[in-house]
Tab-separated table of C-alpha atoms in Angstrom:
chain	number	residue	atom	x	y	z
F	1	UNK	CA	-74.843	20.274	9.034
F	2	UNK	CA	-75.341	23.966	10.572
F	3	UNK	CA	-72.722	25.517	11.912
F	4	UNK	CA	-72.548	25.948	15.690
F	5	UNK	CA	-70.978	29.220	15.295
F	6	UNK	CA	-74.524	30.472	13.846
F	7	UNK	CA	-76.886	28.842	16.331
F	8	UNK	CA	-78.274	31.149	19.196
F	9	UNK	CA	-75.710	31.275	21.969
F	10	UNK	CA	-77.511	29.250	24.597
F	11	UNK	CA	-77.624	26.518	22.312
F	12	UNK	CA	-73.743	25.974	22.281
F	13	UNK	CA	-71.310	25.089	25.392
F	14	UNK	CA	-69.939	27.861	27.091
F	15	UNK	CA	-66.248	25.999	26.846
F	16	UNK	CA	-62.835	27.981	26.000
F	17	UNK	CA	-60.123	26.701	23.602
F	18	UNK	CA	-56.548	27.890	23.352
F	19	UNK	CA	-55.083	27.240	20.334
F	20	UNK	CA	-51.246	26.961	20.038
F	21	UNK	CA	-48.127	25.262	21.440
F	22	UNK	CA	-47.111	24.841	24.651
F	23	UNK	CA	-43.959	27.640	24.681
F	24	UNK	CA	-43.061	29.040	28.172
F	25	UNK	CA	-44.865	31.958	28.104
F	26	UNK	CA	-47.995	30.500	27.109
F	27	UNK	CA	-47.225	27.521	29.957
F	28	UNK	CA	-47.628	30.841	32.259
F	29	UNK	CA	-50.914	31.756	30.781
F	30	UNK	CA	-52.643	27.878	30.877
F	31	UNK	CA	-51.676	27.708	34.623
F	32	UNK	CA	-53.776	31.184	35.070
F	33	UNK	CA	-56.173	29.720	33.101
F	34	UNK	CA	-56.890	26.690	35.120
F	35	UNK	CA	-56.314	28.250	38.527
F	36	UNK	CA	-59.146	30.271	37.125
F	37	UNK	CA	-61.751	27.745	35.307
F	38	UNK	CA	-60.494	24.675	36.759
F	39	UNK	CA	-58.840	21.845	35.159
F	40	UNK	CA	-61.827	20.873	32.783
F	41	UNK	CA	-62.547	25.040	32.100
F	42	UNK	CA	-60.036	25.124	28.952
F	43	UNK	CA	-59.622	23.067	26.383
F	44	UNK	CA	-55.867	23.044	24.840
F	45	UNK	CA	-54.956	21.949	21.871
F	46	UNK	CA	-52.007	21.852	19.972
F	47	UNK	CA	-48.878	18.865	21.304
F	48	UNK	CA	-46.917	19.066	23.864
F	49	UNK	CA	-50.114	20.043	26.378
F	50	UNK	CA	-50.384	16.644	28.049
F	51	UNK	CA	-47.419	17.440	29.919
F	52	UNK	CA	-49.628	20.291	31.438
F	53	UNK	CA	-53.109	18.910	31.231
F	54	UNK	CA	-54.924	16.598	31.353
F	55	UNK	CA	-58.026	19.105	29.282
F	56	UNK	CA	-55.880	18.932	26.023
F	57	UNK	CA	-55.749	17.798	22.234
F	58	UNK	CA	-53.120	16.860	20.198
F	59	UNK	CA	-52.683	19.160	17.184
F	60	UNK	CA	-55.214	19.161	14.541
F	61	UNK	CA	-55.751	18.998	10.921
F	62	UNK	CA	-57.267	22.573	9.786
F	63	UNK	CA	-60.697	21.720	9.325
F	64	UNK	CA	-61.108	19.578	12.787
F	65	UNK	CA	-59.102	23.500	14.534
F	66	UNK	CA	-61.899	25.034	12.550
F	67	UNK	CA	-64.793	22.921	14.254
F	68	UNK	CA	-63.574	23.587	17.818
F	69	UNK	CA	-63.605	27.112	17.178
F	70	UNK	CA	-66.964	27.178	15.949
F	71	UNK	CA	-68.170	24.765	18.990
F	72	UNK	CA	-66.146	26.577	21.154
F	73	UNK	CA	-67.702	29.770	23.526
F	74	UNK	CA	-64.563	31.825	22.917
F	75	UNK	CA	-61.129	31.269	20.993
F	76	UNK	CA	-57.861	32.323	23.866
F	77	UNK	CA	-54.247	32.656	21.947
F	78	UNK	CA	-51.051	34.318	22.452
F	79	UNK	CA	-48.329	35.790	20.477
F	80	UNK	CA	-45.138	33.881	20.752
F	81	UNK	CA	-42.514	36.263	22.720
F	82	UNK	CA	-39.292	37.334	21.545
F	83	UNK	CA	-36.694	34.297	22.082
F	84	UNK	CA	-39.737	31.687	21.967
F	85	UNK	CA	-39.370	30.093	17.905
F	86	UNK	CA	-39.700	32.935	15.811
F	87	UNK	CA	-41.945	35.270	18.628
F	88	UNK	CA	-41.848	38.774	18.477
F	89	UNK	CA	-40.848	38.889	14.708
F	90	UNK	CA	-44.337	39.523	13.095
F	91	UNK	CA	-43.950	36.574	10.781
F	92	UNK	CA	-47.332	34.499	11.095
F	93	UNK	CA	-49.240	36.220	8.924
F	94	UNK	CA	-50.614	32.932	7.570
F	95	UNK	CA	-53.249	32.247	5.701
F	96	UNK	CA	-53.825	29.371	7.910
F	97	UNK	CA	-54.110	31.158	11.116
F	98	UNK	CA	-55.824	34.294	10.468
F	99	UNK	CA	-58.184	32.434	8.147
F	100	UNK	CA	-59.038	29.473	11.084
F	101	UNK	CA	-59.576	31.801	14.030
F	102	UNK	CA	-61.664	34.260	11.897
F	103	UNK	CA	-63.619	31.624	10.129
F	104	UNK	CA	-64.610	30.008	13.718
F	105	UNK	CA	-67.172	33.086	14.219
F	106	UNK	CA	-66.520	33.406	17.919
F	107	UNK	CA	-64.966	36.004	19.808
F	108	UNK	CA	-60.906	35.725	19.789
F	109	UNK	CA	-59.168	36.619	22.809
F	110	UNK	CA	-55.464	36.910	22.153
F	111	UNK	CA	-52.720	37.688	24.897
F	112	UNK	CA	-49.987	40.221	22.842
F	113	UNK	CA	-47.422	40.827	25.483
F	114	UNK	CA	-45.677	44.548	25.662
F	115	UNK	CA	-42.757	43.037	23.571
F	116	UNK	CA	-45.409	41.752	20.889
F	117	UNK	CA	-44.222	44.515	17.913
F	118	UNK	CA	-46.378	43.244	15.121
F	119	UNK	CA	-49.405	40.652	14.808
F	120	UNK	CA	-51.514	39.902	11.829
F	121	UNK	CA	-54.792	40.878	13.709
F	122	UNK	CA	-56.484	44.727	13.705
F	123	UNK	CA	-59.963	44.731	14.826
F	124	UNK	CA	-60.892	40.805	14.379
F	125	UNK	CA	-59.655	39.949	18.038
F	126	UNK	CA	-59.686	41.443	21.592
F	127	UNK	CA	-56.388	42.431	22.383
F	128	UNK	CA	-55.096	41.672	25.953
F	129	UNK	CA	-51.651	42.386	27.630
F	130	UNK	CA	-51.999	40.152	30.436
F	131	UNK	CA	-53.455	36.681	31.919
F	132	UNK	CA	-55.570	38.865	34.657
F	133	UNK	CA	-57.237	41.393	31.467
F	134	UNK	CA	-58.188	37.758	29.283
F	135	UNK	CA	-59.697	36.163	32.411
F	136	UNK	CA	-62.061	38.786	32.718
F	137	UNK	CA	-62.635	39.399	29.017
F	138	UNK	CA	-63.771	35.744	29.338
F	139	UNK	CA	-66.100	36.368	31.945
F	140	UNK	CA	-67.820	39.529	30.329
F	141	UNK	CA	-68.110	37.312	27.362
F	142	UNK	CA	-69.547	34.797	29.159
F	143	UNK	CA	-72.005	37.254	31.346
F	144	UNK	CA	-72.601	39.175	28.494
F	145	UNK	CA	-74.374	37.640	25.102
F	146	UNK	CA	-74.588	41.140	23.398
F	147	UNK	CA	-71.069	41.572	24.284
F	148	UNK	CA	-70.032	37.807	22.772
F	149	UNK	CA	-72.309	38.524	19.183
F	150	UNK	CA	-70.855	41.755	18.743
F	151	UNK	CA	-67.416	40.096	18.967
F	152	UNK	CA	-68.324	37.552	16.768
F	153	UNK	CA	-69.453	39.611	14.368
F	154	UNK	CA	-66.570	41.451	14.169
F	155	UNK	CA	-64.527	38.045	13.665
F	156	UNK	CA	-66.434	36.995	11.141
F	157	UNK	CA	-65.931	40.325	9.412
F	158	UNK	CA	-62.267	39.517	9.516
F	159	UNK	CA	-62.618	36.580	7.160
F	160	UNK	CA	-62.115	38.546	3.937
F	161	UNK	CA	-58.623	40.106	5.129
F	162	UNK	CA	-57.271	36.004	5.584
F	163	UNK	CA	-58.476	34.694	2.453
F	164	UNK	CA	-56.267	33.579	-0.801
F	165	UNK	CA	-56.588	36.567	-2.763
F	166	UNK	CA	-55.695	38.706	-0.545
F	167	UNK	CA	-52.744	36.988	1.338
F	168	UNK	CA	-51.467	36.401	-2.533
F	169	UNK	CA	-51.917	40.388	-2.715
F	170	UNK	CA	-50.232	41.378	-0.150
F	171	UNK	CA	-47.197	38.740	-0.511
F	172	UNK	CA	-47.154	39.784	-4.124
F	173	UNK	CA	-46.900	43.383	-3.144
F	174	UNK	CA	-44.239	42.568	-0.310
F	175	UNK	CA	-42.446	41.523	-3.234
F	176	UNK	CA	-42.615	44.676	-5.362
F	177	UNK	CA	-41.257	46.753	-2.427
């Protein structure tokens, strides 16, 4: 079937999904979230969420992540912090991850707190410090569908820089150093 990510905008739901555990800092960021868009405004996926909402999904196998992104209006994530499993070291640069939230085509909205050193991202996402600055990224997304296909454009450009050959590059050049 066609993608959703490639049909006009108006033809796909306007919903959010926030990919990732449930850590504390990112607890902070769903309650915004809701208090914002309502209980039914976010979907969350990844386990643990049911404790928090009732709008969640367990954690999924790579190609079902990959559909909700590309059904979804926007993609919301945040960085781990530093204390919260491995946050704050710059150590997910995964093929897995980068490849996923690029290959969904939508706009990626990803909370990096002040602490946040190193991510795997450049110019793929739109980088937020705070719950208040990715609420209303959300909402010029939303308001704005020149604003939302010029973001996903630029995610989709992003693809290339997650894919096999070049993660192998780069790990095989880590090595060399």
């Amino acid at each position: 079937g066609i993608s959703h990510s490639f049909l006009p905008i108006n033809a796909r739901a306007r919903h959010k999904v926030y990919v990732g555990y449930p850590y504390p800092s990112r607890i902070a960021v769903a309650n915004d979230l809701i208090s914002r868009f309502g209980e039914k405004g976010v979907l969350f996926v990844g386990d643990g969420w049911e404790k928090i909402t009732s709008n969640c999904a367990p954690t999924k196998s790579f190609m079902e992540t990959l559909e909700l992104m590309r059904s979804s209006w926007v993609v919301l994530c945040s960085e781990r912090t530093p204390g919260e499993a491995g946050g704050g070291k710059g150590i997910f640069k995964s093929l897995h991850r980068g490849y996923a939230e690029c290959a969904g085509g939508n706009p990626i909205i990803n909370l990096i707190s002040p602490e946040q050193k190193h991510h795997m991202f450049s110019d793929e996402i739109i980088p937020v410090q705070n719950t208040e600055d990715m609420i209303k990224q959300i909402e010029l997304l939303i308001s704005n569908p020149t604003l939302h296909n010029y973001h996903s454009m630029k995610t989709r450009r992003g693809i290339a820089r997650f894919s096999f050959s070049t993660i192998l590059t780069r790990i095989l050049n880590d090595l060399q150093e």
